[in-house]
């Protein structure tokens, strides 16, 4: 069946897929290239952009650890003892490639992102070809899947200020959450792209296994789930619940619990169980994993904000469901998409602390249903409009492009304008670029520290140092740093004043801190003068950046 579907894609369609892939690569790579080109003289571009900048150097820290010879990952953003280093297949393989080919962390990250873009683009076209057999509608579905977003940019001027409060950011998702739509995913990170690919393929293959009752599909779905769960375990509950939901529907439809269906779900669970068991074991026995899970608070915005974030796609899906119910036109395909849509919505607002992360992939069933709704609207308008009006308003390709950009792309336009403008905003310069002095300090840390050493610095440098050097810091990331709030407060207290030396020596001793990184950002916090302290010994200096070794009596 898959081979037949693949053969149905014409040469012209393949060229179209290629053209879209090249366009998306150029579009999503342009902000990074621009950021590198406009870097201040002698400054080093960090590879960051406007979306979730705090996470990128966590991924760099994984790559750096592999480049330094480690196959299991430690959390370099916290100083607590770590009994069980973590295995992550994706970052391990990418790190090994970077090491073998002598690629920098930034270059390896970007090359992986670029190479995975055509894969996801093809997968999106392939599922469009499955759900829409006519070339016109599969093309429309494909364009919607790649480029469509919500109405966040239109609504944002009328919303209250975007304030981040303990994991809750009540702001339109299509303006900041890379999981919310395909184009932001393609812009952000290779692991998000690959996990989206695996989510789609795993669910699609499971659906086919029940449709055709062939174990080869459920076997492949289980293997895709296994690999996905090893590097992106957030979707263990969502994928298994969606599969179970559709299986339960089949039981109800056939009025019996059929092992012919059940065996496919059990096979997926069996094959993916090593990754599930591994993370359950870590959550139970590893304090680091348990506390990071509790700290990983990524709450979904209010429901009305989420609906704005998907705007026309959600409305289109609702219109499709209305027509399916009214016409009693349900098929297994539309039932599966509806179950996927509803169950994932339930998880997005479930009690799990990482609920917002489970947005990933939700756009897929919503968009496919929305295009079905558009098809219903097309048929209706063809019936009620005169042939002349129908040809002008509906079959007019140029007008269709204008309407698509106006209704479904305003947030994407806003996002890419912001992508370029952020590099000229002075408040982001220290985060986007590393000054020569700080970079020299990072290099010294990389060359002279051992794996047991720990560095005290401000949060900005704390976020960058692990990814640049592979060294451990006291505080640097809201999730990766255990007890982030209290450690941030202690760091601020340490650099704020130049007194309480007895308490500060005790603080350094109790937290086993070996080095202090002091640059312009630490100096800007307050009045602390490390050169005056007899328990700090200068070991490196470059301009404003000085590194001190802790030398407690």
Coordinates of C-alpha atoms in Angstrom, one line a residue:
X1 CA 0.0 0.0 0.0
X2 CA 2.8 2.4 0.9
X3 CA 4.7 1.5 -2.2
X4 CA 1.6 2.2 -4.3
X5 CA 1.1 5.6 -2.6
X6 CA 4.7 6.5 -3.1
X7 CA 4.4 5.6 -6.8
X8 CA 1.4 7.9 -7.1
X9 CA 3.6 10.9 -6.4
X10 CA 4.5 12.3 -9.8
X11 CA 7.8 13.8 -10.9
X12 CA 6.2 17.3 -10.8
X13 CA 5.2 16.7 -7.2
X14 CA 8.7 15.5 -6.3
X15 CA 10.1 18.8 -7.7
X16 CA 7.5 20.7 -5.7
X17 CA 8.6 18.9 -2.5
X18 CA 12.2 19.7 -3.3
X19 CA 11.4 23.4 -4.0
X20 CA 9.5 23.7 -0.7
X21 CA 12.4 22.0 1.1
X22 CA 14.9 24.4 -0.4
X23 CA 12.7 27.4 0.4
X24 CA 12.2 26.4 4.0
X25 CA 15.9 25.7 4.5
X26 CA 16.8 29.2 3.1
X27 CA 14.0 30.8 5.1
X28 CA 14.9 29.2 8.5
X29 CA 18.6 29.4 8.0
X30 CA 18.6 33.1 7.0
X31 CA 18.2 34.4 10.6
X32 CA 21.2 32.4 11.8
X33 CA 23.4 33.6 8.9
X34 CA 22.3 37.2 9.5
X35 CA 23.1 36.9 13.2
X36 CA 26.6 35.7 12.3
X37 CA 27.1 38.4 9.7
X38 CA 26.1 41.3 11.9
X39 CA 28.1 40.2 14.9
X40 CA 30.1 43.0 16.5
X41 CA 33.8 43.0 15.7
X42 CA 35.7 40.1 17.4
X43 CA 32.5 38.9 19.1
X44 CA 31.4 35.2 18.7
X45 CA 27.9 34.4 17.7
X46 CA 26.2 31.9 20.1
X47 CA 23.8 30.4 17.5
X48 CA 20.8 31.7 19.5
X49 CA 17.8 33.4 18.1
X50 CA 14.4 34.6 19.5
X51 CA 12.9 31.3 20.4
X52 CA 13.6 29.6 23.8
X53 CA 17.3 30.8 23.9
X54 CA 17.9 29.2 27.2
X55 CA 17.6 25.6 25.9
X56 CA 20.0 25.7 23.0
X57 CA 23.2 25.6 25.1
X58 CA 21.8 22.6 27.0
X59 CA 21.9 20.8 23.6
X60 CA 25.4 22.2 23.0
X61 CA 26.4 20.8 26.4
X62 CA 25.4 17.3 25.2
X63 CA 27.4 17.7 22.0
X64 CA 30.4 19.0 24.0
X65 CA 30.4 16.1 26.4
X66 CA 30.5 13.6 23.5
X67 CA 33.3 15.6 21.8
X68 CA 35.2 15.3 25.1
X69 CA 34.8 11.5 25.1
X70 CA 31.6 10.9 27.2
X71 CA 28.9 8.6 25.9
X72 CA 26.5 9.1 28.8
X73 CA 25.4 12.6 29.7
X74 CA 25.7 14.5 33.0
X75 CA 23.6 17.6 33.8
X76 CA 26.3 20.4 33.7
X77 CA 23.8 23.0 35.0
X78 CA 23.7 21.8 38.5
X79 CA 26.3 20.9 41.2
X80 CA 24.6 18.0 43.0
X81 CA 26.1 14.5 42.8
X82 CA 24.8 12.5 39.8
X83 CA 24.7 8.8 40.3
X84 CA 23.2 7.8 37.0
X85 CA 24.4 9.6 33.8
X86 CA 21.7 9.8 31.2
X87 CA 21.6 8.0 27.8
X88 CA 20.2 10.0 24.9
X89 CA 20.6 8.3 21.5
X90 CA 20.0 11.3 19.3
X91 CA 22.5 13.7 21.0
X92 CA 25.1 10.9 21.3
X93 CA 25.0 10.1 17.6
X94 CA 25.1 13.8 16.6
X95 CA 28.0 14.4 19.0
X96 CA 29.9 11.5 17.5
X97 CA 29.4 12.9 14.0
X98 CA 30.6 16.3 15.2
X99 CA 33.6 14.7 16.8
X100 CA 34.5 12.5 13.8
X101 CA 34.2 15.4 11.3
X102 CA 35.6 18.0 13.6
X103 CA 32.5 20.1 13.6
X104 CA 31.8 22.8 16.1
X105 CA 28.7 22.4 18.3
X106 CA 26.9 25.2 16.4
X107 CA 27.7 23.8 13.0
X108 CA 26.7 20.2 13.9
X109 CA 23.5 21.5 15.3
X110 CA 22.6 23.6 12.3
X111 CA 23.7 20.9 9.7
X112 CA 21.5 18.3 11.5
X113 CA 18.6 20.8 11.4
X114 CA 19.0 21.5 7.7
X115 CA 19.4 17.9 6.7
X116 CA 16.3 16.9 8.6
X117 CA 14.1 19.6 7.0
X118 CA 13.5 17.7 3.7
X119 CA 12.7 14.5 5.6
X120 CA 9.9 16.2 7.6
X121 CA 8.7 18.1 4.5
X122 CA 8.4 14.8 2.6
X123 CA 6.6 13.0 5.5
X124 CA 4.1 15.9 5.5
X125 CA 3.5 15.5 1.8
X126 CA 3.2 11.7 2.1
X127 CA 0.5 11.8 4.7
X128 CA -1.3 14.5 2.7
X129 CA -1.2 12.2 -0.2
X130 CA -2.7 9.4 1.9
X131 CA -5.6 11.5 3.3
X132 CA -6.2 13.4 0.0
X133 CA -5.9 11.4 -3.1
X134 CA -6.5 14.3 -5.6
X135 CA -3.3 16.2 -6.3
X136 CA -4.9 19.6 -5.8
X137 CA -6.1 18.8 -2.2
X138 CA -3.0 17.0 -1.2
X139 CA -1.0 20.1 -2.3
X140 CA -3.3 22.4 -0.3
X141 CA -3.0 20.1 2.8
X142 CA 0.8 20.0 2.4
X143 CA 1.1 23.8 2.2
X144 CA -1.2 24.2 5.3
X145 CA 0.9 21.6 7.2
X146 CA 4.2 23.4 6.5
X147 CA 3.3 27.1 6.7
X148 CA 0.0 27.7 8.4
X149 CA -0.2 29.2 11.9
X150 CA -2.7 31.0 14.1
X151 CA -3.8 34.6 14.8
X152 CA -1.4 35.3 17.7
X153 CA 0.2 38.3 15.8
X154 CA -3.2 39.8 15.1
X155 CA -4.5 39.3 18.6
X156 CA -1.4 40.3 20.6
X157 CA -1.9 44.1 20.5
X158 CA -5.2 43.6 22.3
X159 CA -3.9 41.2 25.0
X160 CA -2.3 42.1 28.3
X161 CA 1.5 42.1 28.6
X162 CA 3.3 38.9 28.1
X163 CA 4.6 38.0 31.6
X164 CA 6.3 34.7 32.3
X165 CA 5.3 33.3 35.7
X166 CA 6.7 30.1 37.0
X167 CA 6.4 28.1 33.8
X168 CA 3.2 29.8 32.7
X169 CA 3.4 32.1 29.7
X170 CA -0.1 33.2 28.8
X171 CA 0.7 34.4 25.4
X172 CA -0.2 33.1 21.9
X173 CA 1.8 30.0 21.3
X174 CA 2.3 30.6 17.6
X175 CA 4.5 33.6 18.6
X176 CA 7.0 31.7 20.8
X177 CA 6.4 28.0 21.2
X178 CA 8.4 25.9 18.6
X179 CA 6.1 22.9 19.3
X180 CA 3.0 24.8 18.2
X181 CA 3.5 24.7 14.4
X182 CA 5.7 23.1 11.8
X183 CA 7.6 26.2 10.6
X184 CA 8.7 27.1 14.1
X185 CA 9.8 23.5 14.7
X186 CA 11.9 23.6 11.5
X187 CA 13.4 26.9 12.7
X188 CA 14.3 25.7 16.1
X189 CA 16.1 22.4 16.7
X190 CA 17.0 19.1 14.9
X191 CA 15.7 17.0 17.8
X192 CA 12.3 18.7 17.5
X193 CA 12.2 18.0 13.8
X194 CA 13.2 14.4 14.2
X195 CA 10.8 13.8 17.1
X196 CA 8.0 15.3 15.0
X197 CA 8.9 13.0 12.1
X198 CA 8.8 10.0 14.5
X199 CA 5.5 11.0 16.1
X200 CA 3.8 11.2 12.7
X201 CA 5.3 8.0 11.3
X202 CA 4.6 6.0 14.5
X203 CA 0.9 7.0 14.7
X204 CA 0.5 6.6 10.9
X205 CA 2.0 3.1 10.9
X206 CA -0.1 2.1 13.9
X207 CA -3.2 3.2 12.1
X208 CA -2.2 1.2 9.0
X209 CA -1.5 -1.9 11.2
X210 CA -5.2 -1.9 12.2
X211 CA -6.5 -0.9 8.8
X212 CA -4.6 -3.7 7.0
X213 CA -4.1 -6.1 10.0
X214 CA -0.4 -6.5 9.2
X215 CA 2.2 -6.9 11.8
X216 CA 4.9 -5.3 9.7
X217 CA 3.3 -1.9 10.3
X218 CA 2.9 -2.3 14.1
X219 CA 6.5 -3.7 14.3
X220 CA 7.8 -0.6 12.5
X221 CA 5.5 1.7 14.7
X222 CA 7.0 0.1 17.9
X223 CA 10.6 0.6 16.7
X224 CA 9.9 4.2 15.9
X225 CA 8.3 4.7 19.3
X226 CA 11.3 3.0 20.9
X227 CA 13.8 5.4 19.3
X228 CA 11.6 8.4 19.9
X229 CA 11.1 7.7 23.6
X230 CA 14.9 7.3 24.1
X231 CA 15.6 10.9 23.2
X232 CA 12.2 12.6 23.6
X233 CA 10.2 10.9 26.3
X234 CA 7.6 13.6 26.8
X235 CA 5.3 11.9 24.3
X236 CA 5.2 8.5 25.9
X237 CA 1.8 9.1 27.4
X238 CA 0.3 10.9 24.4
X239 CA 1.3 8.4 21.7
X240 CA 0.3 5.4 23.7
X241 CA -3.0 7.0 24.7
X242 CA -3.9 8.0 21.1
X243 CA -3.2 4.4 20.0
X244 CA -5.2 3.0 22.9
X245 CA -8.0 5.4 22.1
X246 CA -8.3 4.3 18.5
X247 CA -8.0 0.7 19.5
X248 CA -10.9 1.2 22.0
X249 CA -13.0 2.8 19.2
X250 CA -12.4 -0.3 17.1
X251 CA -13.6 -2.5 20.0
X252 CA -16.8 -0.5 20.3
X253 CA -17.4 -0.4 16.5
X254 CA -17.0 -4.2 16.2
X255 CA -18.8 -4.8 19.5
X256 CA -16.0 -7.1 20.8
X257 CA -12.5 -7.1 22.1
X258 CA -10.6 -8.5 19.1
X259 CA -7.1 -9.9 19.6
X260 CA -6.6 -9.2 15.8
X261 CA -6.5 -5.5 16.8
X262 CA -5.1 -5.8 20.3
X263 CA -1.9 -7.6 19.3
X264 CA -0.8 -4.6 17.3
X265 CA -1.0 -2.3 20.3
X266 CA 0.7 -4.9 22.5
X267 CA 3.5 -5.2 20.0
X268 CA 4.1 -1.5 20.0
X269 CA 4.1 -1.4 23.8
X270 CA 6.5 -4.4 24.0
X271 CA 8.9 -2.9 21.5
X272 CA 8.9 0.6 23.1
X273 CA 9.0 -0.8 26.7
X274 CA 12.8 -0.6 27.1
X275 CA 12.7 3.2 26.8
X276 CA 9.6 3.5 28.9
X277 CA 11.1 1.3 31.7
X278 CA 14.4 3.1 31.5
X279 CA 12.7 6.5 32.2
X280 CA 10.4 5.0 34.8
X281 CA 13.4 3.5 36.6
X282 CA 15.3 6.9 36.5
X283 CA 12.2 8.7 37.8
X284 CA 12.0 6.3 40.7
X285 CA 15.6 5.8 41.6
X286 CA 17.4 8.9 40.4
X287 CA 16.9 12.0 42.5
X288 CA 18.2 14.3 39.7
X289 CA 15.7 13.0 37.2
X290 CA 12.8 13.2 39.7
X291 CA 13.6 16.8 40.7
X292 CA 14.1 17.9 37.1
X293 CA 10.8 16.4 36.2
X294 CA 9.1 18.3 39.0
X295 CA 10.9 21.5 37.9
X296 CA 10.0 21.0 34.3
X297 CA 7.0 23.2 34.5
X298 CA 5.8 24.1 31.0
X299 CA 2.1 25.0 31.4
X300 CA -0.2 25.6 28.5
X301 CA -1.7 29.1 28.2
X302 CA -5.4 29.6 28.9
X303 CA -7.7 27.7 26.5
X304 CA -8.8 30.8 24.7
X305 CA -5.2 31.9 24.1
X306 CA -4.5 28.4 22.7
X307 CA -7.4 28.7 20.4
X308 CA -6.2 32.0 19.2
X309 CA -2.8 30.4 18.6
X310 CA -4.3 27.9 16.1
X311 CA -7.2 30.2 14.9
X312 CA -8.3 29.3 11.4
X313 CA -7.0 25.7 11.7
X314 CA -9.0 25.0 14.8
X315 CA -12.1 26.6 13.3
X316 CA -11.6 24.6 10.1
X317 CA -11.3 21.4 12.1
X318 CA -14.5 22.2 14.0
X319 CA -16.3 22.9 10.7
X320 CA -15.1 19.5 9.3
X321 CA -16.3 17.7 12.5
X322 CA -19.7 19.4 12.1
X323 CA -20.1 18.2 8.6
X324 CA -18.9 14.7 9.4
X325 CA -21.5 14.5 12.2
X326 CA -24.3 16.0 10.1
X327 CA -23.6 13.9 7.1
X328 CA -22.6 10.8 9.0
X329 CA -19.6 10.6 6.8
X330 CA -17.2 9.2 9.2
X331 CA -14.3 7.0 8.0
X332 CA -11.6 5.3 9.9
X333 CA -9.2 8.1 8.8
X334 CA -11.4 10.9 10.1
X335 CA -12.1 9.0 13.3
X336 CA -8.4 8.4 13.9
X337 CA -7.7 12.1 13.3
X338 CA -10.5 13.1 15.7
X339 CA -9.3 10.8 18.4
X340 CA -5.7 12.1 18.0
X341 CA -7.0 15.7 18.2
X342 CA -9.2 15.2 21.3
X343 CA -6.8 13.0 23.3
X344 CA -3.8 15.3 22.7
X345 CA -6.0 18.3 23.7
X346 CA -6.7 16.5 26.9
X347 CA -3.0 16.0 27.6
X348 CA -2.2 19.6 26.8
X349 CA -4.4 20.5 29.8
X350 CA -3.6 17.5 31.9
X351 CA -2.0 17.7 35.4
X352 CA 1.4 16.8 34.0
X353 CA 3.9 19.6 34.6
X354 CA 5.2 19.5 31.0
X355 CA 1.8 19.8 29.5
X356 CA 2.8 22.5 26.9
X357 CA 5.5 20.3 25.5
X358 CA 2.8 17.8 24.4
X359 CA 1.5 20.4 21.9
X360 CA 4.0 18.9 19.5
X361 CA 2.2 17.2 16.6
X362 CA -1.2 18.5 17.6
X363 CA -1.3 20.7 14.5
X364 CA -1.2 17.6 12.2
X365 CA -4.7 16.2 12.9
X366 CA -6.1 19.7 13.3
X367 CA -4.7 20.7 9.9
X368 CA -5.8 17.6 8.1
X369 CA -9.3 18.0 9.5
X370 CA -9.3 21.7 8.6
X371 CA -8.4 21.0 5.0
X372 CA -11.3 18.5 5.0
X373 CA -13.5 21.3 6.3
X374 CA -12.2 23.5 3.5
X375 CA -13.1 20.8 1.0
X376 CA -16.7 20.8 2.4
X377 CA -16.8 24.6 2.2
X378 CA -15.5 24.4 -1.4
X379 CA -18.3 22.0 -2.4
X380 CA -20.9 24.2 -0.7
X381 CA -19.7 27.4 -2.4
X382 CA -19.6 25.7 -5.7
X383 CA -23.3 24.9 -5.3
X384 CA -24.5 28.3 -4.1
X385 CA -22.3 30.7 -6.2
X386 CA -22.7 31.5 -9.8
X387 CA -20.1 30.0 -12.1
X388 CA -18.6 33.4 -12.7
X389 CA -18.3 34.3 -9.0
X390 CA -17.1 30.8 -8.2
X391 CA -14.3 31.1 -10.7
X392 CA -13.3 34.5 -9.6
X393 CA -13.5 34.1 -5.8
X394 CA -12.8 30.5 -5.3
X395 CA -10.8 29.1 -8.2
X396 CA -8.6 32.2 -8.5
X397 CA -5.1 30.9 -7.5
X398 CA -3.7 34.4 -7.0
X399 CA -6.5 35.4 -4.7
X400 CA -6.1 32.1 -2.8
X401 CA -2.5 32.8 -2.1
X402 CA -3.4 36.3 -0.8
X403 CA -6.1 34.9 1.4
X404 CA -3.8 32.2 2.7
X405 CA -1.0 34.6 3.6
X406 CA -3.5 37.0 5.2
X407 CA -5.5 34.5 7.3
X408 CA -3.0 31.8 8.1
X409 CA 0.5 33.4 8.0
X410 CA 0.4 36.7 9.9
X411 CA 2.2 35.1 12.9
X412 CA 4.8 33.6 10.7
X413 CA 5.6 36.9 9.1
X414 CA 5.7 38.5 12.6
X415 CA 8.1 35.8 13.8
X416 CA 10.6 36.2 11.0
X417 CA 10.6 40.0 11.3
X418 CA 11.4 39.5 14.9
X419 CA 14.1 37.0 14.1
X420 CA 16.1 39.6 12.2
X421 CA 15.3 42.6 14.4
X422 CA 16.4 40.9 17.6
X423 CA 20.1 41.1 16.5
X424 CA 20.0 44.9 16.6
X425 CA 18.3 45.1 20.0
X426 CA 20.9 46.1 22.6
X427 CA 19.2 44.2 25.4
X428 CA 20.0 40.9 23.7
X429 CA 23.5 41.5 22.6
X430 CA 25.2 39.8 25.7
X431 CA 23.0 36.7 25.1
X432 CA 23.4 36.5 21.4
X433 CA 27.2 37.3 21.2
X434 CA 30.1 36.5 23.4
X435 CA 32.7 39.2 23.8
X436 CA 36.4 38.4 23.2
X437 CA 37.2 38.6 26.9
X438 CA 34.4 36.2 27.9
X439 CA 35.2 33.9 25.1
X440 CA 38.9 33.7 26.1
X441 CA 37.7 33.0 29.7
X442 CA 35.5 30.2 28.4
X443 CA 38.4 28.7 26.5
X444 CA 40.6 28.8 29.6
X445 CA 37.9 26.9 31.6
X446 CA 37.7 24.3 28.8
X447 CA 41.4 23.8 28.8
X448 CA 42.2 23.8 32.5
X449 CA 39.3 22.5 34.5
X450 CA 38.6 18.8 35.2
X451 CA 35.2 17.2 35.2
X452 CA 34.8 17.5 39.0
X453 CA 35.3 21.3 39.0
X454 CA 32.3 23.6 39.5
X455 CA 32.0 27.3 38.5
X456 CA 30.1 30.1 40.1
X457 CA 29.0 32.9 37.8
X458 CA 25.8 34.8 36.9
X459 CA 22.9 33.1 35.1
X460 CA 23.8 34.4 31.7
X461 CA 27.3 33.0 31.7
X462 CA 26.0 30.0 33.6
X463 CA 23.7 29.2 30.6
X464 CA 26.6 29.5 28.1
X465 CA 29.5 27.9 29.9
X466 CA 28.4 24.2 29.8
X467 CA 27.7 24.4 26.0
X468 CA 30.9 26.3 25.3
X469 CA 33.3 24.4 27.6
X470 CA 31.7 21.2 28.9
X471 CA 32.2 22.4 32.5
X472 CA 29.7 22.4 35.4
X473 CA 28.1 25.5 36.8
X474 CA 26.2 26.4 39.9
X475 CA 23.2 27.9 38.2
X476 CA 22.3 28.4 34.5
X477 CA 19.0 26.9 33.5
X478 CA 15.4 26.9 34.9
X479 CA 14.9 23.2 34.6
X480 CA 18.4 21.7 34.4
X481 CA 19.6 23.5 37.6
X482 CA 18.1 21.8 40.6
X483 CA 16.5 24.3 43.0
X484 CA 16.9 27.0 40.4
X485 CA 15.0 29.8 42.3
X486 CA 17.0 29.5 45.5
X487 CA 20.3 29.1 43.6
X488 CA 19.5 32.2 41.6
X489 CA 18.8 34.1 44.8
X490 CA 22.1 32.9 46.3
X491 CA 24.0 33.9 43.2
X492 CA 22.4 37.4 43.2
X493 CA 23.2 37.7 47.0
X494 CA 26.8 36.7 46.4
X495 CA 27.6 39.3 43.8
X496 CA 25.3 42.0 45.2
X497 CA 27.4 43.2 48.1
X498 CA 31.1 43.2 49.1
X499 CA 30.6 42.1 52.7
X500 CA 29.6 39.0 54.6
X501 CA 32.8 37.2 53.6
X502 CA 32.4 34.6 56.3
X503 CA 29.0 33.6 54.9
X504 CA 30.3 33.7 51.4
X505 CA 33.2 31.4 52.2
X506 CA 30.8 29.0 53.9
X507 CA 28.6 29.2 50.8
X508 CA 31.5 28.3 48.5
X509 CA 32.6 25.5 50.8
X510 CA 29.1 23.9 51.2
X511 CA 28.5 24.0 47.5
X512 CA 31.9 22.6 46.6
X513 CA 32.6 25.5 44.2
X514 CA 36.1 25.6 42.7
X515 CA 36.2 28.6 40.4
X516 CA 34.5 32.0 40.2
X517 CA 33.9 33.5 36.7
X518 CA 33.8 37.3 36.9
X519 CA 32.9 39.4 33.9
X520 CA 31.0 42.5 33.1
X521 CA 27.6 40.8 33.7
X522 CA 28.6 39.6 37.2
X523 CA 30.1 43.1 38.0
X524 CA 26.8 44.7 36.9
X525 CA 24.9 42.8 39.6
X526 CA 26.3 44.8 42.5
X527 CA 29.4 45.8 44.5
X528 CA 31.3 42.5 44.9
X529 CA 35.0 43.0 44.4
X530 CA 36.7 39.6 44.1
X531 CA 40.2 41.0 43.9
X532 CA 39.9 42.1 47.5
X533 CA 39.1 38.6 48.8
X534 CA 41.9 36.5 50.3
X535 CA 39.9 33.3 49.6
X536 CA 39.9 34.0 45.8
X537 CA 43.1 33.7 43.7
X538 CA 43.2 35.1 40.2
X539 CA 44.3 32.5 37.7
X540 CA 43.2 34.1 34.4
X541 CA 42.6 37.7 33.2
X542 CA 41.4 39.1 29.8
X543 CA 40.0 42.6 29.8
X544 CA 36.9 42.7 32.0
X545 CA 36.9 38.9 32.5
X546 CA 38.8 37.4 35.4
X547 CA 38.7 33.8 36.6
X548 CA 39.4 33.2 40.3
X549 CA 40.2 29.9 41.9
X550 CA 38.5 29.3 45.2
X551 CA 41.3 29.0 47.9
X552 CA 39.5 28.6 51.2
X553 CA 41.6 28.5 54.4

